[in-house]
């Protein structure tokens, strides 16, 4: 790091960065892989994304000229990736200029190329030649872009979570010693100077195991759980994604670069797998990706990065039938090659499922829920309630209350003093209300009533105060 002559410069830079990050709108992108022999043409993909989905950007694992040509004029942002093997040669300015002249200049600006990734998950290769040349190559590619008159294309790289020696608790996040000074310090300085993000691949899926307790599976899938406590900060984390993001942030902050933005380069969940891969289901993919989208676009941020949205690239666009390995590798896609949705978590335009507006309870009056006249017969036949198990402890139920009431969009005012469901004033009664509200608001799927094994679905209404915040009900006041 060079000598700073203005003592206020770091403070001003940090303030500007924080203001910028807090104001930045989230962008939902997708990783566009091409390992399939039945995939649609790039031109039809560009048209589909533009007209049928809310996706604003794509990330490529190469710089495929056919795709870059097809996306011209679409308005969709495109991130391209330089193959890992080219990194050593691209440290030379003439080689870097040649690559930019061949792979970026012919398509820019008609194709909205916004970012060039120099390799993918380089640190995970354990290849000293690639690792030592990574930052010099990034700098050379940036110089080549500037030389070509392209000054609005960022240069960075994407990292696996293995870059961290310590990730738990999140506040203790730390890069591997040696790499922190030799690689990450100059990389973060470069990213700061060029206003480019640090990109990371936080896959909760790889932190999940069917051998773990159900609460860990719920923690990975954004489902109700008791949480994981960080004793250093006294923060309880209720999903693995937030914990991973904060661990990366802590490692970056420890290096003195808290102002560098973080972008989610890859994350997702497979919808199918082999018999020995029970976590790979459509329900799990819906739970993870659906809640992920809510988390990164809500503006809530994470415990250590509050009030922020995160640019996020879901893995992946299509199920790719030529990917090697077990079945799950071929089932990460949001869509099949014919553009039919494997499942929809709000990616498709005009098909986004949103909760109905919640009428506020009337103070001093009893309220309960009755079916709307417009509710479907099928929905009425499937009325159900989420209730605490008799065996659930007050401690576990209080954890459920804390989790649900911390979620964006949940209204826990009815169980507060003066609310229509405050009485009886005990943990079990209040937990009954919030567990059922969460269950109904999230589609009344059985897994949304698990609550780490403390909830059960009932078919009869156990209490007048089971107010449904859903399209199946309305308030009746007496």
Coordinates of C-alpha atoms in Angstrom, one line a residue:
X1 CA 0.0 0.0 0.0
X2 CA 1.4 3.4 -1.0
X3 CA 1.9 6.4 1.2
X4 CA -1.2 8.5 1.7
X5 CA -0.6 12.2 1.8
X6 CA -4.2 13.1 2.7
X7 CA -5.0 11.9 6.2
X8 CA -8.7 12.2 5.5
X9 CA -8.7 10.3 2.2
X10 CA -9.3 6.8 3.8
X11 CA -12.3 8.2 5.8
X12 CA -13.8 10.0 2.8
X13 CA -13.3 6.9 0.6
X14 CA -15.1 4.7 3.2
X15 CA -18.0 7.2 3.6
X16 CA -18.4 7.4 -0.2
X17 CA -18.3 3.6 -0.5
X18 CA -20.9 3.0 2.2
X19 CA -23.2 5.6 0.7
X20 CA -22.8 4.0 -2.7
X21 CA -23.4 0.5 -1.4
X22 CA -26.5 1.4 0.5
X23 CA -28.0 3.0 -2.5
X24 CA -27.0 0.4 -5.0
X25 CA -30.0 -1.6 -6.3
X26 CA -29.6 -5.4 -6.4
X27 CA -29.3 -7.1 -9.7
X28 CA -30.4 -10.7 -10.2
X29 CA -28.2 -12.6 -12.6
X30 CA -27.7 -16.1 -13.7
X31 CA -24.8 -18.3 -14.6
X32 CA -25.1 -19.3 -18.3
X33 CA -23.3 -22.6 -18.8
X34 CA -23.2 -24.5 -22.1
X35 CA -22.3 -28.1 -21.3
X36 CA -25.3 -29.6 -23.1
X37 CA -26.1 -30.9 -26.5
X38 CA -29.7 -29.9 -26.4
X39 CA -29.5 -26.3 -25.4
X40 CA -31.3 -23.5 -27.2
X41 CA -29.4 -21.0 -29.5
X42 CA -27.9 -18.0 -27.8
X43 CA -30.2 -15.7 -29.7
X44 CA -33.3 -17.4 -28.3
X45 CA -31.8 -17.4 -24.8
X46 CA -31.2 -13.6 -25.0
X47 CA -34.8 -13.0 -26.1
X48 CA -36.2 -15.3 -23.5
X49 CA -34.3 -13.7 -20.6
X50 CA -35.2 -10.2 -21.8
X51 CA -38.9 -10.7 -22.4
X52 CA -39.9 -13.5 -20.0
X53 CA -37.7 -13.1 -16.9
X54 CA -36.6 -10.6 -14.3
X55 CA -32.9 -11.6 -14.9
X56 CA -30.8 -8.5 -15.7
X57 CA -27.4 -10.1 -16.3
X58 CA -25.6 -13.3 -17.2
X59 CA -22.2 -14.7 -16.2
X60 CA -20.3 -16.8 -18.7
X61 CA -17.6 -19.3 -17.9
X62 CA -15.8 -18.3 -21.1
X63 CA -16.0 -15.5 -23.7
X64 CA -18.1 -17.4 -26.3
X65 CA -18.3 -15.1 -29.4
X66 CA -21.7 -16.6 -30.5
X67 CA -23.2 -15.7 -27.1
X68 CA -21.6 -12.2 -27.1
X69 CA -22.8 -11.6 -30.6
X70 CA -26.4 -12.8 -29.8
X71 CA -26.7 -10.6 -26.7
X72 CA -25.9 -7.4 -28.6
X73 CA -28.6 -4.8 -28.2
X74 CA -30.4 -6.9 -25.6
X75 CA -29.5 -4.5 -22.7
X76 CA -28.5 -7.5 -20.6
X77 CA -25.2 -7.2 -18.8
X78 CA -22.6 -9.9 -19.6
X79 CA -19.7 -11.0 -17.5
X80 CA -17.1 -13.1 -19.3
X81 CA -14.4 -15.3 -17.9
X82 CA -10.8 -15.9 -19.0
X83 CA -9.8 -19.5 -18.8
X84 CA -7.5 -20.4 -15.9
X85 CA -4.8 -21.7 -18.1
X86 CA -4.2 -18.4 -19.8
X87 CA -3.4 -16.5 -16.6
X88 CA 0.4 -16.8 -16.6
X89 CA 0.7 -15.5 -20.2
X90 CA -1.7 -12.6 -19.6
X91 CA 0.7 -11.0 -17.1
X92 CA 2.4 -9.7 -20.2
X93 CA 0.9 -6.5 -21.5
X94 CA 1.0 -7.5 -25.2
X95 CA -0.7 -10.8 -24.5
X96 CA -3.4 -9.1 -22.4
X97 CA -4.0 -6.5 -25.2
X98 CA -4.3 -9.3 -27.7
X99 CA -6.9 -11.1 -25.6
X100 CA -9.0 -7.9 -25.2
X101 CA -8.7 -7.1 -28.9
X102 CA -9.9 -10.6 -29.8
X103 CA -12.6 -11.3 -27.2
X104 CA -13.9 -7.9 -25.9
X105 CA -13.3 -5.1 -28.4
X106 CA -15.3 -6.7 -31.4
X107 CA -18.5 -6.9 -29.3
X108 CA -18.3 -3.9 -27.0
X109 CA -20.3 -1.7 -26.5
X110 CA -23.2 -3.3 -28.6
X111 CA -23.0 -6.2 -26.1
X112 CA -23.1 -4.8 -22.6
X113 CA -20.0 -6.4 -21.3
X114 CA -19.6 -5.1 -17.8
X115 CA -17.0 -7.4 -16.2
X116 CA -14.1 -9.7 -17.0
X117 CA -13.2 -12.4 -14.6
X118 CA -9.6 -13.5 -14.7
X119 CA -10.1 -17.2 -14.0
X120 CA -12.5 -19.0 -11.7
X121 CA -11.7 -20.3 -8.2
X122 CA -8.0 -20.0 -8.8
X123 CA -7.0 -20.4 -5.1
X124 CA -8.8 -23.8 -5.0
X125 CA -6.5 -25.1 -7.7
X126 CA -3.6 -25.0 -5.3
X127 CA -1.5 -24.3 -8.4
X128 CA 1.3 -21.9 -7.3
X129 CA 1.9 -20.7 -10.9
X130 CA -1.7 -19.6 -11.3
X131 CA -2.0 -18.2 -7.8
X132 CA 1.2 -16.1 -8.0
X133 CA 0.3 -14.7 -11.4
X134 CA -3.4 -14.0 -10.7
X135 CA -3.2 -10.4 -9.5
X136 CA -0.5 -9.4 -12.1
X137 CA -2.8 -10.8 -14.8
X138 CA -5.8 -8.9 -13.4
X139 CA -3.8 -5.7 -13.5
X140 CA -2.5 -6.3 -17.1
X141 CA -6.1 -7.1 -18.3
X142 CA -7.3 -3.8 -16.8
X143 CA -4.5 -1.9 -18.5
X144 CA -5.4 -3.5 -21.8
X145 CA -9.0 -2.5 -21.4
X146 CA -8.0 1.1 -20.7
X147 CA -5.6 1.1 -23.7
X148 CA -8.5 0.0 -25.9
X149 CA -10.5 2.9 -24.7
X150 CA -12.8 0.7 -22.6
X151 CA -13.0 2.3 -19.1
X152 CA -16.3 0.9 -17.7
X153 CA -15.6 -2.8 -17.7
X154 CA -14.5 -4.1 -14.3
X155 CA -11.8 -6.7 -13.8
X156 CA -11.9 -9.2 -10.9
X157 CA -12.1 -13.0 -10.2
X158 CA -14.4 -15.4 -8.4
X159 CA -13.5 -17.3 -5.3
X160 CA -14.7 -20.5 -3.6
X161 CA -15.3 -20.4 0.1
X162 CA -12.1 -22.4 0.7
X163 CA -10.2 -19.1 0.6
X164 CA -11.1 -18.8 4.3
X165 CA -9.0 -20.6 6.9
X166 CA -11.6 -19.5 9.5
X167 CA -15.3 -19.0 8.7
X168 CA -17.0 -19.8 12.0
X169 CA -17.9 -17.7 13.8
X170 CA -18.6 -15.3 11.0
X171 CA -17.0 -12.4 12.9
X172 CA -13.7 -14.3 13.0
X173 CA -13.5 -14.8 9.2
X174 CA -9.8 -15.0 8.1
X175 CA -7.9 -15.7 4.9
X176 CA -5.2 -18.4 4.8
X177 CA -2.0 -17.1 6.2
X178 CA 0.5 -16.3 3.5
X179 CA -2.1 -15.7 0.9
X180 CA -3.6 -12.9 2.9
X181 CA -0.5 -10.7 2.4
X182 CA 0.8 -12.1 -0.9
X183 CA -2.5 -12.4 -2.8
X184 CA -5.4 -10.7 -1.1
X185 CA -3.8 -7.5 0.1
X186 CA -2.7 -6.5 -3.5
X187 CA -5.9 -7.9 -5.0
X188 CA -8.1 -5.9 -2.7
X189 CA -6.0 -2.8 -3.2
X190 CA -6.5 -3.2 -7.0
X191 CA -10.3 -3.7 -6.6
X192 CA -10.5 -0.6 -4.4
X193 CA -8.5 1.5 -6.9
X194 CA -10.6 0.3 -9.9
X195 CA -14.0 0.2 -8.1
X196 CA -14.5 -3.5 -8.8
X197 CA -16.1 -6.0 -6.5
X198 CA -14.7 -9.0 -4.6
X199 CA -16.7 -12.0 -6.0
X200 CA -17.4 -15.1 -4.0
X201 CA -19.3 -18.4 -4.5
X202 CA -21.2 -19.1 -1.2
X203 CA -22.9 -22.4 -1.7
X204 CA -24.9 -23.5 1.4
X205 CA -25.5 -26.8 -0.5
X206 CA -21.9 -27.8 0.1
X207 CA -22.2 -27.1 3.8
X208 CA -25.2 -29.5 4.0
X209 CA -25.0 -33.2 4.8
X210 CA -27.9 -35.6 5.3
X211 CA -26.0 -36.9 8.3
X212 CA -26.4 -33.5 10.1
X213 CA -29.2 -32.8 12.5
X214 CA -32.4 -31.5 10.9
X215 CA -31.7 -28.1 12.3
X216 CA -28.5 -27.8 10.2
X217 CA -30.4 -28.7 7.1
X218 CA -33.0 -26.0 7.9
X219 CA -30.1 -23.5 8.6
X220 CA -28.7 -24.2 5.1
X221 CA -32.2 -23.9 3.4
X222 CA -33.4 -20.7 5.0
X223 CA -36.0 -22.6 6.9
X224 CA -37.0 -21.9 10.5
X225 CA -34.3 -23.1 13.0
X226 CA -32.8 -22.2 16.3
X227 CA -30.0 -20.4 14.8
X228 CA -26.2 -20.5 15.3
X229 CA -24.8 -18.0 17.8
X230 CA -21.7 -15.9 17.3
X231 CA -20.4 -15.3 20.9
X232 CA -18.0 -12.7 19.7
X233 CA -20.7 -10.3 18.5
X234 CA -23.7 -11.8 20.3
X235 CA -25.4 -12.2 17.0
X236 CA -27.5 -15.3 16.2
X237 CA -27.5 -16.4 12.5
X238 CA -30.6 -18.0 11.1
X239 CA -29.3 -19.1 7.7
X240 CA -25.9 -20.3 6.4
X241 CA -25.8 -17.8 3.5
X242 CA -25.7 -14.8 5.8
X243 CA -23.0 -16.5 7.9
X244 CA -20.8 -17.2 4.9
X245 CA -21.2 -13.7 3.5
X246 CA -20.3 -12.2 6.9
X247 CA -17.3 -14.5 7.2
X248 CA -16.0 -13.2 3.9
X249 CA -16.7 -9.6 4.9
X250 CA -14.9 -10.1 8.2
X251 CA -11.8 -11.4 6.4
X252 CA -11.8 -8.5 4.0
X253 CA -12.4 -6.0 6.8
X254 CA -9.5 -7.5 8.8
X255 CA -7.3 -6.6 5.8
X256 CA -8.5 -3.0 5.9
X257 CA -10.8 -3.1 2.9
X258 CA -14.3 -3.1 4.3
X259 CA -15.3 -0.6 1.6
X260 CA -14.8 -3.1 -1.3
X261 CA -18.1 -4.4 -2.5
X262 CA -19.0 -8.1 -2.4
X263 CA -20.9 -9.8 -5.3
X264 CA -22.3 -13.3 -5.2
X265 CA -20.8 -14.9 -8.3
X266 CA -22.4 -18.3 -7.9
X267 CA -24.9 -20.0 -5.6
X268 CA -27.8 -22.3 -6.0
X269 CA -29.3 -25.7 -5.2
X270 CA -29.8 -28.8 -7.4
X271 CA -33.4 -30.0 -7.9
X272 CA -32.6 -33.7 -8.4
X273 CA -29.8 -36.2 -7.8
X274 CA -28.9 -39.8 -7.3
X275 CA -30.5 -41.9 -4.6
X276 CA -27.6 -41.2 -2.3
X277 CA -28.2 -37.4 -2.7
X278 CA -31.5 -36.9 -0.7
X279 CA -30.9 -33.1 -0.4
X280 CA -31.3 -32.7 -4.1
X281 CA -35.1 -32.1 -4.4
X282 CA -37.4 -29.5 -6.0
X283 CA -38.7 -28.5 -2.6
X284 CA -35.2 -27.8 -1.3
X285 CA -34.3 -25.9 -4.5
X286 CA -37.4 -23.8 -4.1
X287 CA -36.7 -23.2 -0.4
X288 CA -33.1 -22.1 -1.0
X289 CA -33.4 -20.1 -4.2
X290 CA -36.7 -18.5 -3.3
X291 CA -35.5 -17.3 0.1
X292 CA -32.1 -16.4 -1.4
X293 CA -33.8 -14.0 -3.8
X294 CA -35.8 -12.4 -1.0
X295 CA -32.6 -12.1 1.1
X296 CA -30.4 -10.4 -1.5
X297 CA -33.1 -8.0 -2.8
X298 CA -34.8 -7.0 0.4
X299 CA -32.3 -4.4 1.5
X300 CA -32.0 -6.0 4.9
X301 CA -28.5 -7.2 4.3
X302 CA -26.7 -9.4 6.7
X303 CA -25.9 -8.9 10.4
X304 CA -22.5 -7.4 9.7
X305 CA -23.5 -5.7 6.4
X306 CA -27.0 -4.3 7.2
X307 CA -29.2 -2.3 4.9
X308 CA -27.6 -3.7 1.7
X309 CA -28.6 -5.5 -1.4
X310 CA -26.3 -7.9 -3.1
X311 CA -25.8 -8.4 -6.8
X312 CA -26.3 -12.2 -7.2
X313 CA -25.8 -14.8 -9.9
X314 CA -27.8 -18.0 -9.5
X315 CA -26.3 -21.2 -10.6
X316 CA -27.6 -22.0 -13.1
X317 CA -29.7 -21.1 -16.1
X318 CA -30.2 -24.5 -17.6
X319 CA -30.0 -28.2 -16.7
X320 CA -26.9 -29.2 -18.7
X321 CA -27.0 -32.8 -19.7
X322 CA -23.2 -33.2 -20.6
X323 CA -21.9 -32.2 -17.2
X324 CA -19.8 -35.0 -15.7
X325 CA -20.3 -36.5 -12.3
X326 CA -23.4 -37.5 -10.3
X327 CA -26.9 -36.6 -11.4
X328 CA -27.1 -33.5 -9.2
X329 CA -24.4 -31.9 -11.5
X330 CA -26.9 -32.0 -14.4
X331 CA -29.8 -30.6 -12.3
X332 CA -28.8 -27.1 -11.1
X333 CA -30.9 -25.3 -13.7
X334 CA -33.8 -23.0 -13.2
X335 CA -35.0 -24.0 -16.7
X336 CA -35.0 -27.0 -19.0
X337 CA -33.6 -26.6 -22.5
X338 CA -37.1 -26.0 -23.9
X339 CA -37.4 -23.0 -21.5
X340 CA -40.0 -24.7 -19.3
X341 CA -39.3 -23.9 -15.6
X342 CA -38.0 -26.7 -13.4
X343 CA -39.6 -24.5 -10.7
X344 CA -40.3 -20.8 -10.4
X345 CA -39.3 -18.7 -7.4
X346 CA -40.3 -15.4 -9.0
X347 CA -37.8 -15.4 -11.9
X348 CA -40.5 -15.4 -14.5
X349 CA -42.3 -12.2 -15.3
X350 CA -46.1 -12.0 -14.5
X351 CA -45.9 -15.3 -12.5
X352 CA -44.4 -14.0 -9.3
X353 CA -46.2 -15.2 -6.2
X354 CA -46.4 -12.5 -3.7
X355 CA -48.2 -12.5 -0.3
X356 CA -51.4 -10.6 -0.1
X357 CA -51.4 -7.2 1.7
X358 CA -51.9 -7.6 5.4
X359 CA -54.8 -5.7 7.0
X360 CA -53.8 -4.3 10.4
X361 CA -55.6 -5.6 13.4
X362 CA -58.1 -3.3 15.1
X363 CA -56.9 -2.4 18.6
X364 CA -59.1 -3.6 21.4
X365 CA -61.1 -6.0 19.3
X366 CA -60.9 -9.7 18.8
X367 CA -59.8 -10.8 15.4
X368 CA -59.8 -14.2 13.7
X369 CA -59.6 -15.5 10.2
X370 CA -62.4 -16.8 7.9
X371 CA -62.0 -18.0 4.3
X372 CA -62.4 -15.5 1.5
X373 CA -65.3 -16.1 -0.8
X374 CA -62.8 -16.1 -3.6
X375 CA -60.6 -18.9 -2.2
X376 CA -60.5 -22.0 -4.3
X377 CA -62.4 -25.1 -3.2
X378 CA -59.1 -27.0 -3.3
X379 CA -57.4 -24.5 -1.0
X380 CA -60.3 -24.7 1.5
X381 CA -60.2 -28.5 1.4
X382 CA -56.5 -28.3 2.4
X383 CA -56.8 -26.0 5.3
X384 CA -54.1 -26.7 7.8
X385 CA -52.4 -25.1 10.7
X386 CA -48.8 -25.2 12.0
X387 CA -48.7 -25.7 15.7
X388 CA -45.9 -26.4 18.3
X389 CA -45.3 -30.0 19.2
X390 CA -46.3 -30.9 22.8
X391 CA -42.7 -31.9 23.4
X392 CA -41.2 -28.6 22.3
X393 CA -39.5 -26.6 25.0
X394 CA -40.1 -23.0 25.8
X395 CA -36.5 -22.3 24.8
X396 CA -37.0 -23.8 21.4
X397 CA -40.3 -22.0 20.9
X398 CA -38.8 -18.7 21.8
X399 CA -36.1 -19.3 19.2
X400 CA -38.9 -19.9 16.7
X401 CA -40.4 -16.5 17.7
X402 CA -37.1 -14.8 17.3
X403 CA -36.5 -16.3 13.9
X404 CA -39.9 -15.6 12.4
X405 CA -40.1 -12.0 13.8
X406 CA -36.7 -11.3 12.3
X407 CA -37.8 -12.1 8.8
X408 CA -38.6 -9.2 6.4
X409 CA -42.3 -9.0 5.8
X410 CA -43.4 -10.7 9.0
X411 CA -45.8 -8.8 11.3
X412 CA -45.5 -9.8 15.0
X413 CA -47.5 -6.8 16.3
X414 CA -50.5 -9.0 17.2
X415 CA -48.6 -10.8 19.9
X416 CA -47.2 -7.7 21.4
X417 CA -48.8 -6.0 24.4
X418 CA -52.2 -4.6 23.3
X419 CA -52.3 -6.8 20.2
X420 CA -55.3 -9.1 19.6
X421 CA -53.2 -12.2 20.2
X422 CA -51.1 -11.0 23.1
X423 CA -53.2 -13.2 25.5
X424 CA -52.6 -15.7 26.8
X425 CA -49.2 -14.1 27.4
X426 CA -47.0 -17.2 27.3
X427 CA -44.3 -18.5 24.9
X428 CA -46.3 -21.4 23.6
X429 CA -49.3 -19.2 22.6
X430 CA -47.1 -16.6 20.9
X431 CA -45.1 -19.3 19.1
X432 CA -48.3 -20.8 17.8
X433 CA -49.2 -17.6 16.2
X434 CA -45.9 -16.8 14.6
X435 CA -45.2 -20.4 13.5
X436 CA -48.6 -20.6 11.7
X437 CA -48.2 -17.1 10.2
X438 CA -44.8 -18.1 8.7
X439 CA -46.3 -21.4 7.5
X440 CA -49.2 -19.8 5.7
X441 CA -47.2 -16.9 4.3
X442 CA -44.8 -19.3 2.7
X443 CA -47.3 -21.5 0.9
X444 CA -48.4 -23.9 3.7
X445 CA -45.8 -26.4 2.7
X446 CA -45.1 -29.0 5.4
X447 CA -41.4 -28.2 5.5
X448 CA -42.2 -24.7 6.5
X449 CA -43.7 -26.1 9.7
X450 CA -40.7 -28.1 10.7
X451 CA -39.0 -25.5 12.9
X452 CA -36.1 -27.8 13.7
X453 CA -38.5 -30.6 14.7
X454 CA -40.6 -28.5 17.0
X455 CA -43.6 -27.9 14.7
X456 CA -46.3 -30.1 13.3
X457 CA -49.1 -29.6 10.8
X458 CA -52.7 -29.9 12.2
X459 CA -55.9 -30.2 10.3
X460 CA -58.2 -28.5 12.8
X461 CA -58.1 -24.8 14.0
X462 CA -56.7 -24.9 17.6
X463 CA -57.2 -21.3 18.4
X464 CA -59.1 -18.2 17.3
X465 CA -55.8 -16.3 17.1
X466 CA -54.5 -18.3 14.2
X467 CA -54.7 -15.3 12.0
X468 CA -53.7 -16.1 8.4
X469 CA -51.6 -13.6 6.7
X470 CA -52.3 -15.2 3.3
X471 CA -54.7 -15.1 0.4
X472 CA -56.9 -17.6 2.2
X473 CA -58.2 -15.3 4.8
X474 CA -59.3 -11.9 6.0
X475 CA -59.9 -10.2 9.4
X476 CA -63.3 -10.2 11.0
X477 CA -63.6 -7.8 13.9
X478 CA -66.2 -8.0 16.6

